[in-house]
Coordinates of C-alpha atoms in Angstrom, one line a residue:
M744 CA -7.1 -6.8 -8.9
T745 CA -10.1 -8.0 -7.0
P746 CA -9.9 -8.7 -3.2
F747 CA -10.6 -12.4 -3.9
R748 CA -7.8 -12.8 -6.3
F749 CA -5.5 -10.8 -4.1
I750 CA -6.1 -12.8 -1.0
F751 CA -6.1 -16.2 -2.8
K752 CA -2.6 -15.5 -4.1
Y753 CA -1.3 -15.4 -0.5
L754 CA -3.4 -18.4 0.6
K755 CA -1.6 -20.5 -2.0
K756 CA 1.7 -19.4 -0.4
T757 CA 0.6 -20.3 3.1
K758 CA -1.4 -23.4 2.2
V759 CA 0.3 -25.7 4.8
M760 CA -0.6 -23.4 7.7
V761 CA -4.1 -22.8 6.3
G762 CA -4.6 -26.6 6.1
I763 CA -3.5 -27.0 9.7
I764 CA -5.9 -24.2 10.9
L765 CA -8.8 -25.7 8.9
F766 CA -8.1 -29.2 10.4
A767 CA -7.9 -27.7 13.9
I768 CA -11.1 -25.7 13.6
I769 CA -13.1 -28.7 12.3
A770 CA -11.7 -31.0 15.0
R771 CA -12.6 -28.4 17.6
S772 CA -16.2 -28.2 16.3
I773 CA -16.6 -32.0 16.3
A774 CA -15.1 -32.2 19.9
D775 CA -17.4 -29.4 21.1
R776 CA -20.6 -31.0 19.8
G777 CA -19.2 -34.4 20.9
E778 CA -19.2 -33.1 24.5
V779 CA -22.9 -32.2 24.2
Y780 CA -23.6 -35.7 22.8
A781 CA -21.7 -37.5 25.6
M782 CA -23.3 -35.4 28.3
S783 CA -26.8 -35.9 27.0
Q784 CA -26.4 -39.6 26.7
T785 CA -25.1 -39.7 30.3
I786 CA -28.2 -37.8 31.5
G787 CA -30.5 -40.1 29.4
I788 CA -29.0 -43.2 31.1
L789 CA -29.4 -41.9 34.7
P790 CA -33.2 -42.9 35.0
Q791 CA -32.2 -46.3 33.7
Y792 CA -29.5 -46.6 36.4
A793 CA -32.1 -46.2 39.2
E794 CA -33.7 -49.5 38.0
D795 CA -30.6 -51.3 36.6
K796 CA -27.2 -50.8 38.2
S797 CA -25.5 -52.5 35.2
A798 CA -26.1 -49.2 33.4
L799 CA -23.2 -47.8 35.4
S800 CA -20.8 -49.2 32.8
S801 CA -22.6 -47.1 30.1
I802 CA -22.4 -44.0 32.3
I803 CA -18.7 -44.5 32.8
F804 CA -18.2 -45.0 29.0
Y805 CA -19.9 -41.7 28.2
I806 CA -18.1 -39.9 30.9
G807 CA -14.8 -41.2 29.5
L808 CA -15.9 -40.2 26.0
L809 CA -16.7 -36.7 27.4
A810 CA -13.1 -36.5 28.8
V811 CA -11.7 -37.5 25.4
F812 CA -13.8 -34.8 23.7
L813 CA -12.7 -32.2 26.3
F814 CA -9.0 -33.0 25.8
A815 CA -9.5 -33.1 22.0
E816 CA -11.2 -29.7 22.0
G817 CA -8.4 -28.2 24.2
L818 CA -5.7 -29.7 21.9
A819 CA -7.4 -28.6 18.7
N820 CA -7.9 -25.1 20.1
Y821 CA -4.2 -24.8 21.0
I822 CA -3.1 -26.0 17.5
W823 CA -5.5 -23.5 15.9
R824 CA -4.4 -20.6 18.0
Y825 CA -0.7 -21.5 17.9
T826 CA -0.7 -21.9 14.1
G827 CA -3.0 -18.8 13.7
G828 CA -0.6 -16.8 15.8
K829 CA 2.2 -17.5 13.3
F830 CA 0.0 -17.4 10.2
Q831 CA -1.7 -14.0 10.7
P832 CA 1.4 -11.8 11.2
Y833 CA 3.3 -13.7 8.4
F834 CA 0.3 -13.3 6.0
S835 CA 0.0 -9.6 6.8
S836 CA 3.8 -9.1 6.2
L837 CA 3.4 -10.8 2.7
V838 CA 0.6 -8.4 1.9
Y839 CA 2.6 -5.3 3.2
K840 CA 5.6 -6.3 1.1
D841 CA 3.7 -6.6 -2.1
I842 CA 1.8 -3.4 -1.5
F843 CA 5.1 -1.6 -0.9
S844 CA 6.5 -3.0 -4.2
E845 CA 3.3 -2.2 -6.1
I846 CA 3.3 1.4 -4.9
H847 CA 6.9 2.0 -5.6
K848 CA 6.5 0.6 -9.1
Q849 CA 4.0 3.3 -9.9
S850 CA 5.1 6.1 -12.2
V851 CA 5.9 9.7 -11.1
T852 CA 2.5 10.8 -12.3
F853 CA 0.9 8.6 -9.7
F854 CA 2.7 10.3 -6.8
N855 CA 2.1 13.7 -8.4
E856 CA -1.7 13.1 -8.5
E857 CA -2.2 11.2 -5.2
M858 CA -1.7 12.6 -1.7
A859 CA 0.8 10.7 0.4
G860 CA -1.6 10.6 3.3
K861 CA -4.3 9.1 1.1
V862 CA -1.9 6.4 -0.2
A863 CA -0.7 5.6 3.4
S864 CA -4.3 5.5 4.7
K865 CA -5.6 3.2 2.0
T866 CA -2.5 1.0 2.4
K867 CA -3.3 0.7 6.1
N868 CA -6.9 -0.1 5.2
I869 CA -5.9 -3.0 2.9
V870 CA -3.7 -4.6 5.5
S871 CA -6.1 -4.1 8.4
G872 CA -9.0 -5.1 6.2
I873 CA -7.4 -8.4 5.1
Q874 CA -6.6 -9.2 8.8
E875 CA -10.3 -8.7 9.6
I876 CA -11.3 -10.8 6.6
Y877 CA -9.1 -13.6 8.0
L878 CA -10.8 -13.4 11.4
D879 CA -14.2 -13.1 9.8
V880 CA -13.6 -16.2 7.7
V881 CA -12.3 -18.2 10.6
F882 CA -14.9 -17.1 13.2
G883 CA -17.8 -16.2 10.9
L884 CA -17.6 -18.9 8.2
I885 CA -15.4 -22.0 8.7
R886 CA -16.0 -22.5 12.4
P887 CA -19.8 -21.9 12.1
I888 CA -20.1 -24.2 9.1
S889 CA -18.3 -27.0 10.7
G890 CA -20.3 -26.5 13.9
I891 CA -23.6 -26.5 11.9
V892 CA -22.7 -29.7 10.0
V893 CA -21.8 -31.6 13.2
S894 CA -24.9 -30.3 15.0
L895 CA -27.3 -31.2 12.2
F896 CA -25.8 -34.6 11.9
L897 CA -26.4 -35.3 15.6
I898 CA -29.9 -33.9 15.5
C899 CA -30.8 -35.9 12.3
R900 CA -29.3 -38.9 14.0
A901 CA -31.9 -38.5 16.8
D902 CA -34.8 -38.0 14.3
W903 CA -34.3 -37.4 10.6
M904 CA -37.7 -35.7 10.2
M905 CA -37.1 -33.3 13.0
G906 CA -33.5 -32.7 11.7
G907 CA -35.0 -31.9 8.3
C908 CA -37.4 -29.3 9.7
I909 CA -34.7 -27.6 11.8
S910 CA -32.4 -27.6 8.8
I911 CA -35.1 -25.9 6.6
L912 CA -35.8 -23.3 9.4
N913 CA -32.1 -22.5 9.8
L914 CA -31.6 -22.3 6.0
I915 CA -34.3 -19.7 5.9
F916 CA -32.7 -17.8 8.7
M917 CA -29.3 -18.0 7.0
V918 CA -30.6 -16.6 3.7
A919 CA -32.5 -13.8 5.6
I920 CA -29.5 -12.8 7.7
I921 CA -27.1 -12.8 4.7
F922 CA -29.6 -10.7 2.7
I923 CA -29.9 -8.2 5.6
R924 CA -26.2 -7.9 6.4
R925 CA -24.8 -7.8 2.9
K926 CA -26.4 -4.4 2.4
I927 CA -23.8 -2.8 4.7
G928 CA -21.0 -3.2 2.1
S929 CA -21.8 -0.1 0.0
F930 CA -21.9 2.1 3.1
S931 CA -18.5 0.7 4.3
E932 CA -16.9 1.4 0.9
K933 CA -18.0 5.0 1.1
R934 CA -16.8 5.3 4.7
A935 CA -13.3 4.0 3.8
R936 CA -13.0 6.3 0.8
F937 CA -14.0 9.5 2.7
R938 CA -11.9 8.6 5.7
A939 CA -8.8 8.1 3.4
E940 CA -9.6 11.5 1.9
A941 CA -9.7 13.1 5.3
D942 CA -6.4 11.4 6.3
G943 CA -4.8 12.6 3.0
V944 CA -5.8 16.3 3.7
F945 CA -4.6 16.1 7.3
I946 CA -1.1 14.6 6.4
D947 CA -0.8 17.1 3.4
T948 CA -1.3 20.1 5.7
V949 CA 1.2 18.6 8.3
T950 CA 3.8 18.0 5.6
N951 CA 3.4 21.5 4.3
S952 CA 2.9 23.2 7.6
D953 CA 5.5 25.9 6.8
L954 CA 3.5 26.9 3.7
V955 CA 0.3 27.1 5.8
K956 CA 2.0 29.4 8.3
S957 CA 3.8 31.6 5.7
F958 CA 0.6 32.3 3.9
A959 CA -1.4 32.7 7.1
N960 CA -3.9 30.1 5.8
Y961 CA -4.6 28.2 9.0
F962 CA -8.3 29.0 9.0
Y963 CA -8.6 28.1 5.3
E964 CA -6.9 24.7 5.8
K965 CA -8.9 24.2 9.0
G966 CA -12.1 24.8 7.0
K967 CA -11.0 22.5 4.2
F968 CA -10.1 19.7 6.7
Y969 CA -13.3 20.1 8.7
H970 CA -15.3 19.9 5.5
V971 CA -13.8 16.5 4.4
L972 CA -13.8 15.3 8.0
R973 CA -17.5 16.2 8.3
T974 CA -18.2 14.2 5.1
A975 CA -16.2 11.2 6.5
V976 CA -18.0 11.4 9.8
R977 CA -21.4 11.4 8.1
A978 CA -20.5 8.4 6.0
E979 CA -19.3 6.5 9.1
Q980 CA -22.4 7.6 11.1
K981 CA -24.6 6.3 8.2
E982 CA -22.7 3.1 8.1
R983 CA -23.1 2.6 11.9
T984 CA -26.8 3.5 12.0
K985 CA -27.6 1.2 9.1
D986 CA -25.5 -1.5 10.9
A987 CA -27.7 -1.1 14.0
L988 CA -30.9 -1.3 11.9
F989 CA -29.7 -4.4 10.1
D990 CA -28.7 -6.0 13.4
F991 CA -32.2 -5.4 14.8
E992 CA -33.8 -6.9 11.8
G993 CA -31.5 -9.9 12.1
K994 CA -32.3 -10.4 15.8
M995 CA -36.0 -10.5 15.1
V996 CA -35.6 -13.2 12.5
F997 CA -33.2 -15.1 14.9
Y998 CA -35.8 -15.1 17.7
G999 CA -38.6 -16.2 15.4
V1000 CA -36.6 -19.1 14.0
Y1001 CA -35.3 -20.1 17.4
L1002 CA -38.8 -20.2 18.8
L1003 CA -40.1 -22.3 15.9
S1004 CA -37.2 -24.7 16.2
G1005 CA -37.9 -25.2 20.0
I1006 CA -41.6 -25.9 19.2
C1007 CA -40.4 -28.4 16.6
V1008 CA -38.3 -30.3 19.2
F1009 CA -41.1 -30.5 21.8
Y1010 CA -43.6 -31.5 19.1
F1011 CA -41.5 -34.5 18.1
W1012 CA -41.0 -35.4 21.8
Y1013 CA -44.8 -35.1 22.2
L1014 CA -45.2 -37.6 19.4
G1015 CA -42.9 -40.0 21.2
R1016 CA -40.2 -39.9 18.5
L1017 CA -37.6 -38.6 21.0
E1018 CA -36.0 -40.0 24.1
L1019 CA -35.0 -37.8 27.1
A1020 CA -31.4 -37.9 26.0
D1021 CA -32.4 -36.8 22.5
V1022 CA -34.4 -33.8 23.9
V1023 CA -31.5 -32.7 26.1
M1024 CA -29.0 -33.1 23.3
T1025 CA -31.2 -31.3 20.7
T1026 CA -32.1 -28.4 22.9
S1027 CA -28.5 -28.0 24.0
L1028 CA -27.3 -28.0 20.4
L1029 CA -30.1 -25.8 19.1
N1030 CA -28.9 -22.6 20.8
G1031 CA -25.4 -23.2 19.5
L1032 CA -26.7 -24.0 16.1
M1033 CA -28.7 -20.8 15.8
M1034 CA -25.7 -18.8 17.0
E1035 CA -23.5 -20.3 14.4
V1036 CA -26.1 -19.6 11.6
N1037 CA -26.3 -16.0 13.0
N1038 CA -22.5 -15.8 12.9
I1039 CA -22.6 -16.6 9.2
G1040 CA -25.1 -13.8 8.7
F1041 CA -22.8 -11.5 10.6
F1042 CA -19.9 -12.8 8.5
A1043 CA -21.7 -11.7 5.4
G1044 CA -22.1 -8.2 6.8
E1045 CA -18.6 -7.9 8.2
F1046 CA -17.1 -9.4 5.1
A1047 CA -19.0 -6.9 3.0
Q1048 CA -17.6 -4.1 5.1
E1049 CA -14.0 -5.3 4.9
Y1050 CA -14.3 -6.3 1.3
G1051 CA -15.4 -2.8 0.4
Q1052 CA -12.5 -1.3 2.4
V1053 CA -9.9 -3.6 0.7
K1054 CA -11.5 -3.1 -2.7
D1055 CA -11.3 0.6 -2.4
G1056 CA -7.6 0.4 -1.4
L1057 CA -6.6 -2.1 -4.1
E1058 CA -8.1 0.2 -6.8
L1059 CA -5.6 2.8 -5.8
V1060 CA -2.6 0.5 -5.3
F1061 CA -3.2 -1.4 -8.5
K1062 CA -4.0 1.7 -10.6
P1063 CA -2.6 1.1 -14.1
R1064 CA 1.0 2.0 -14.3
L1065 CA 2.0 4.5 -17.0
V1066 CA 5.7 3.3 -17.1
C1067 CA 6.3 -0.5 -16.9
D1068 CA 9.3 -2.7 -17.5
L1069 CA 8.8 -5.1 -20.5
P1070 CA 8.6 -8.8 -19.5
E1071 CA 11.9 -9.4 -21.3
A1072 CA 13.6 -6.3 -19.9
H1073 CA 17.2 -6.8 -18.8
N1074 CA 19.8 -4.8 -16.8
I1075 CA 21.4 -2.1 -18.9
K1076 CA 24.9 -2.9 -20.2
M1077 CA 26.6 0.5 -20.4
R1078 CA 28.9 0.6 -23.5
G1079 CA 30.1 4.1 -22.7
S1080 CA 27.7 6.8 -21.5
A1081 CA 26.6 8.4 -24.7
I1082 CA 22.9 9.6 -24.9
N1083 CA 20.8 9.7 -28.1
F1084 CA 17.3 11.2 -28.3
A1085 CA 16.4 9.7 -31.7
D1086 CA 13.2 11.1 -33.4
I1087 CA 11.3 11.2 -30.1
T1088 CA 7.7 12.4 -30.0
Y1089 CA 6.0 13.1 -26.7
H1090 CA 2.8 14.9 -25.5
Y1091 CA 2.0 15.7 -21.9
N1092 CA -1.5 15.2 -20.4
G1093 CA -3.4 15.1 -23.6
K1094 CA -1.9 18.4 -24.9
D1095 CA -0.3 18.9 -28.3
N1096 CA 3.1 17.4 -28.8
L1097 CA 5.8 19.0 -26.8
F1098 CA 8.5 17.1 -28.7
E1099 CA 8.0 15.9 -32.3
K1100 CA 10.7 14.0 -34.1
F1101 CA 13.2 15.6 -31.7
N1102 CA 16.9 14.6 -32.1
L1103 CA 19.8 15.2 -29.8
K1104 CA 23.1 13.3 -29.5
I1105 CA 25.4 13.7 -26.5
K1106 CA 28.8 11.9 -26.6
S1107 CA 30.3 10.0 -23.8
G1108 CA 32.0 12.4 -21.4
E1109 CA 30.5 15.5 -23.0
K1110 CA 29.0 18.2 -20.9
V1111 CA 25.9 19.7 -22.3
G1112 CA 23.8 22.7 -21.0
L1113 CA 20.2 23.1 -21.8
V1114 CA 18.9 26.7 -22.0
G1115 CA 15.4 27.9 -22.5
H1116 CA 12.3 29.6 -21.1
S1117 CA 10.2 27.8 -18.5
G1118 CA 7.9 25.3 -20.3
S1119 CA 10.3 24.9 -23.2
G1120 CA 10.8 21.2 -22.5
K1121 CA 14.2 21.1 -20.6
S1122 CA 12.9 19.3 -17.5
T1123 CA 10.6 17.1 -19.5
L1124 CA 13.6 15.9 -21.6
I1125 CA 15.4 14.9 -18.4
K1126 CA 12.3 13.1 -17.1
L1127 CA 12.0 11.2 -20.3
L1128 CA 15.7 10.2 -20.0
V1129 CA 15.3 8.7 -16.5
R1130 CA 11.9 7.1 -17.7
Y1131 CA 9.6 9.0 -15.4
F1132 CA 7.5 9.1 -18.6
D1133 CA 7.8 7.1 -21.8
V1134 CA 8.1 8.7 -25.2
D1135 CA 5.1 8.2 -27.6
D1136 CA 7.4 7.5 -30.5
G1137 CA 11.1 7.3 -31.3
K1138 CA 13.6 6.0 -28.8
I1139 CA 16.2 7.1 -26.3
L1140 CA 19.5 5.3 -26.3
V1141 CA 21.8 5.3 -23.2
G1142 CA 25.1 3.6 -23.4
G1143 CA 23.9 2.2 -26.8
E1144 CA 20.7 0.6 -25.4
N1145 CA 17.1 1.6 -25.9
I1146 CA 16.0 2.5 -22.4
K1147 CA 12.5 0.9 -23.0
N1148 CA 14.3 -2.5 -23.2
V1149 CA 16.1 -2.3 -19.9
R1150 CA 14.9 -2.3 -16.3
Q1151 CA 14.1 1.1 -14.9
E1152 CA 16.2 0.4 -11.7
S1153 CA 19.3 -0.5 -13.7
L1154 CA 18.9 2.6 -15.9
R1155 CA 18.6 5.0 -12.9
A1156 CA 21.5 3.3 -11.1
N1157 CA 23.7 4.8 -13.9
I1158 CA 22.3 8.3 -13.6
A1159 CA 22.8 10.7 -10.7
V1160 CA 20.3 13.6 -10.5
I1161 CA 20.8 16.7 -8.5
P1162 CA 17.6 18.7 -8.5
Q1163 CA 16.9 22.3 -7.6
D1164 CA 14.8 21.2 -4.6
T1165 CA 16.9 18.6 -2.9
T1166 CA 15.0 15.9 -1.2
L1167 CA 16.4 14.4 2.0
F1168 CA 15.0 11.8 4.4
N1169 CA 14.3 12.6 8.0
R1170 CA 17.3 10.6 8.9
T1171 CA 20.9 11.4 9.8
I1172 CA 23.3 13.1 7.4
M1173 CA 25.4 10.0 7.3
E1174 CA 22.4 8.0 6.1
N1175 CA 21.3 10.6 3.6
I1176 CA 24.8 10.7 2.0
R1177 CA 25.1 6.9 2.1
Y1178 CA 21.9 6.7 0.1
G1179 CA 24.0 7.2 -3.0
N1180 CA 25.7 3.8 -2.2
V1181 CA 24.0 2.0 0.7
N1182 CA 27.0 -0.3 1.0
A1183 CA 29.6 2.5 1.5
S1184 CA 31.7 2.6 4.6
D1185 CA 31.7 5.6 7.0
E1186 CA 35.1 6.6 5.6
K1187 CA 33.8 6.7 2.1
V1188 CA 30.8 8.8 3.1
I1189 CA 33.1 11.3 4.9
K1190 CA 35.4 11.4 1.9
A1191 CA 32.4 12.2 -0.4
A1192 CA 31.3 14.9 2.0
K1193 CA 34.8 16.5 2.0
A1194 CA 34.8 16.4 -1.8
A1195 CA 31.4 18.2 -1.8
Y1196 CA 32.7 20.9 0.7
A1197 CA 30.2 19.6 3.2
D1198 CA 32.4 18.1 5.9
E1199 CA 33.1 21.4 7.6
F1200 CA 29.5 22.5 8.3
I1201 CA 28.5 18.9 9.2
R1202 CA 31.1 18.7 11.9
K1203 CA 29.8 21.9 13.4
L1204 CA 26.3 20.4 13.9
P1205 CA 25.5 19.1 17.5
N1206 CA 25.8 15.4 16.5
G1207 CA 28.0 15.8 13.4
Y1208 CA 27.3 13.1 10.9
D1209 CA 24.7 11.6 13.2
S1210 CA 22.6 14.8 13.2
K1211 CA 19.1 14.3 11.8
V1212 CA 18.1 16.8 9.1
G1213 CA 14.3 17.0 9.8
E1214 CA 11.4 16.5 7.4
R1215 CA 12.7 17.0 3.9
G1216 CA 15.9 18.4 5.3
V1217 CA 14.4 21.6 6.8
M1218 CA 17.0 21.8 9.5
L1219 CA 19.6 22.6 6.9
S1220 CA 20.0 25.6 4.7
G1221 CA 19.5 25.4 1.0
G1222 CA 23.2 25.4 0.3
E1223 CA 23.8 22.8 2.9
R1224 CA 21.1 20.5 1.6
Q1225 CA 22.6 20.9 -1.9
R1226 CA 26.1 20.0 -0.7
V1227 CA 24.7 16.9 1.0
A1228 CA 23.0 16.0 -2.4
I1229 CA 26.3 16.5 -4.2
A1230 CA 28.1 14.3 -1.7
R1231 CA 25.4 11.7 -2.3
A1232 CA 25.9 11.9 -6.1
I1233 CA 29.7 11.7 -5.6
L1234 CA 29.2 8.5 -3.6
K1235 CA 26.9 7.1 -6.3
N1236 CA 29.6 7.7 -8.9
A1237 CA 27.2 7.2 -11.8
P1238 CA 28.6 7.7 -15.4
I1239 CA 25.8 10.2 -16.2
L1240 CA 25.1 13.3 -14.2
I1241 CA 22.1 15.5 -14.4
L1242 CA 22.0 19.0 -12.8
D1243 CA 18.5 20.4 -12.8
E1244 CA 18.7 24.0 -11.7
A1245 CA 21.2 22.8 -9.0
T1246 CA 22.4 26.4 -8.1
S1247 CA 19.4 28.6 -9.0
A1248 CA 18.1 29.0 -5.4
L1249 CA 21.5 29.6 -3.7
D1250 CA 23.2 32.7 -2.4
S1251 CA 26.6 33.7 -3.7
D1252 CA 28.6 32.1 -0.9
S1253 CA 26.8 28.8 -1.2
E1254 CA 27.0 28.9 -5.0
Q1255 CA 30.8 29.2 -4.8
Y1256 CA 31.0 26.0 -2.7
I1257 CA 28.6 24.2 -5.0
Q1258 CA 30.4 25.2 -8.1
K1259 CA 33.7 23.9 -6.7
S1260 CA 32.2 20.6 -5.7
L1261 CA 30.4 20.3 -9.0
K1262 CA 33.7 20.6 -10.9
K1263 CA 35.0 17.6 -9.1
L1264 CA 31.8 15.7 -9.6
M1265 CA 31.6 16.3 -13.3
K1266 CA 35.1 15.0 -14.1
G1267 CA 34.9 12.1 -16.6
K1268 CA 31.1 12.0 -16.7
T1269 CA 28.5 12.7 -19.3
V1270 CA 26.7 15.8 -17.9
I1271 CA 23.4 17.4 -18.8
A1272 CA 22.9 20.7 -16.9
I1273 CA 19.8 22.9 -16.8
A1274 CA 20.3 26.4 -15.4
H1275 CA 18.7 29.8 -15.6
R1276 CA 22.0 31.3 -14.5
L1277 CA 23.9 31.2 -17.7
S1278 CA 27.1 31.9 -15.8
T1279 CA 26.9 28.4 -14.5
L1280 CA 26.9 27.0 -18.0
K1281 CA 30.0 28.7 -19.3
E1282 CA 32.2 25.6 -18.8
M1283 CA 29.9 23.3 -20.7
D1284 CA 31.3 21.8 -23.9
R1285 CA 28.1 22.6 -25.7
L1286 CA 24.9 24.6 -25.0
I1287 CA 21.5 23.6 -26.5
V1288 CA 18.9 26.4 -26.7
I1289 CA 15.4 24.8 -26.6
D1290 CA 12.0 26.5 -27.2
N1291 CA 8.7 24.7 -27.4
G1292 CA 10.4 21.3 -27.7
K1293 CA 12.7 22.4 -30.6
I1294 CA 16.4 23.2 -30.8
L1295 CA 16.9 26.8 -31.8
E1296 CA 20.7 26.8 -31.7
E1297 CA 23.7 25.0 -30.2
G1298 CA 27.3 25.6 -29.7
S1299 CA 29.8 26.8 -27.0
H1300 CA 29.1 29.8 -24.8
E1301 CA 31.4 32.0 -26.9
E1302 CA 30.1 30.7 -30.2
L1303 CA 26.5 31.4 -29.3
L1304 CA 27.3 35.0 -28.1
K1305 CA 29.0 35.7 -31.4
R1306 CA 25.9 34.6 -33.3
R1307 CA 23.7 37.1 -31.4
G1308 CA 20.7 34.8 -31.5
A1309 CA 18.4 33.4 -28.8
Y1310 CA 21.2 32.6 -26.4
Y1311 CA 22.7 36.1 -26.8
E1312 CA 19.2 37.6 -25.9
F1313 CA 19.1 35.4 -22.8
Y1314 CA 22.6 36.5 -21.8
K1315 CA 21.9 40.2 -22.5
I1316 CA 18.7 40.2 -20.3
Q1317 CA 20.6 38.5 -17.4
S1318 CA 23.5 41.0 -17.7
M1319 CA 21.1 43.9 -17.6
N1320 CA 19.4 42.5 -14.4
K1321 CA 22.6 42.0 -12.4

């Protein structure tokens, strides 16, 4: 997505306001130059009035015309600023909304690879860059062009040959200033990229401040941040020093053309081709004309800067998505909650296939436990089920439908996941539980909390359900966070439940609460549970032992112990370590 295409999409949506702004800017330029014309004509008639008093009527006419132009300029300026005041915030909000959507449509891999701070910084760069581009276009292109056209029309009206000479001189100036200013773009793009990198490292260290402290790595992180900050500062310094050089070069060209244009005016006056009124009008317009041409040159530089900044951000936001909904995708129609991994093949990050022609059927309401060493494919299987990744071959059926044919949101709405590391927003406990069903009443939230054995500890907090949990829920213990997550899943009431190491990091007391709440949560649902603690899987209907993406054995807890196979070895090792 190029910045031009991106911006044009929103201009089409706001074409009425854009049209009004364009009209007002052009009208303002005409009125502004009209004032110069009316005033110069008045001055030109004054010597005539000394000899012929009847010239008074002409003076009154041009003064009246001046008043009309003054009023028109004020009105046009008001219309432009009023409409622009509504347009710019609205335009920015449209951009922000779309960027929000585009980022959240990205796959899990995107968020794993990109630092949150970097994404936030580049998003901010896009919005602020587009706002600046709007101002640059209005002040640096549309307004100057309209002013140049009107000024040259009036100058050519006085003498077409003089107007032609001044036009050629200003054309040379415009080409020179654009050539000089456009070189700043590459420096701006580098500055934006390095600044986003520095912002990303800064926010990453703040987010993981507990890790920095626990490993006593403050000086290491400080050095790393200072390094990227130093690179960003150097890039910005280079941009600014180059900008100063290009500005100096532009000023020299400006003064040269301005001087030649002035000489041109007085030469034609010397030849007797201009009246006093024409000289006054032309010299008055000339300075404004040159400034407008200069503004276009500055527009080229500023636009190159902002274009580079927006381009850099859009490359991140519109990074190709690894998981996309098909154009014809529809909301899933759950006919039961059976799950079928049918001949799936999947490889991760260019490695050899983790799953190859893998098959697993789970019936509606069945509770299945996945057992295996780390890296055996358990968690990847879950991520494929919720479409964090797409299979390379084969298909996954949920409720009788191929998940590639349905919208991701509708699929995940029917699956509740309770991970090992529970993620909570830095919001109140009430809001965090209600996240399972944003339309749920307070009574339903509290009922879910009670079912998750969370109500008691919540009410002991200073503000009860209105207590904030801190960044990622750090103000709660691991067991408390997990019970909030279970309450959230209870409120969601999805037909499929996934437990990904939900009790592995808990102490014995917390685990007892969690196990009780999980029993309630699992009733009537299709459950897939991953756990290293095999004791938590005893109540599963079926256990699947996986190694390197293959099923080694399956059966109930008792059946697998009797077989004395892989599961028996897992169980024996855990029993010995107790």
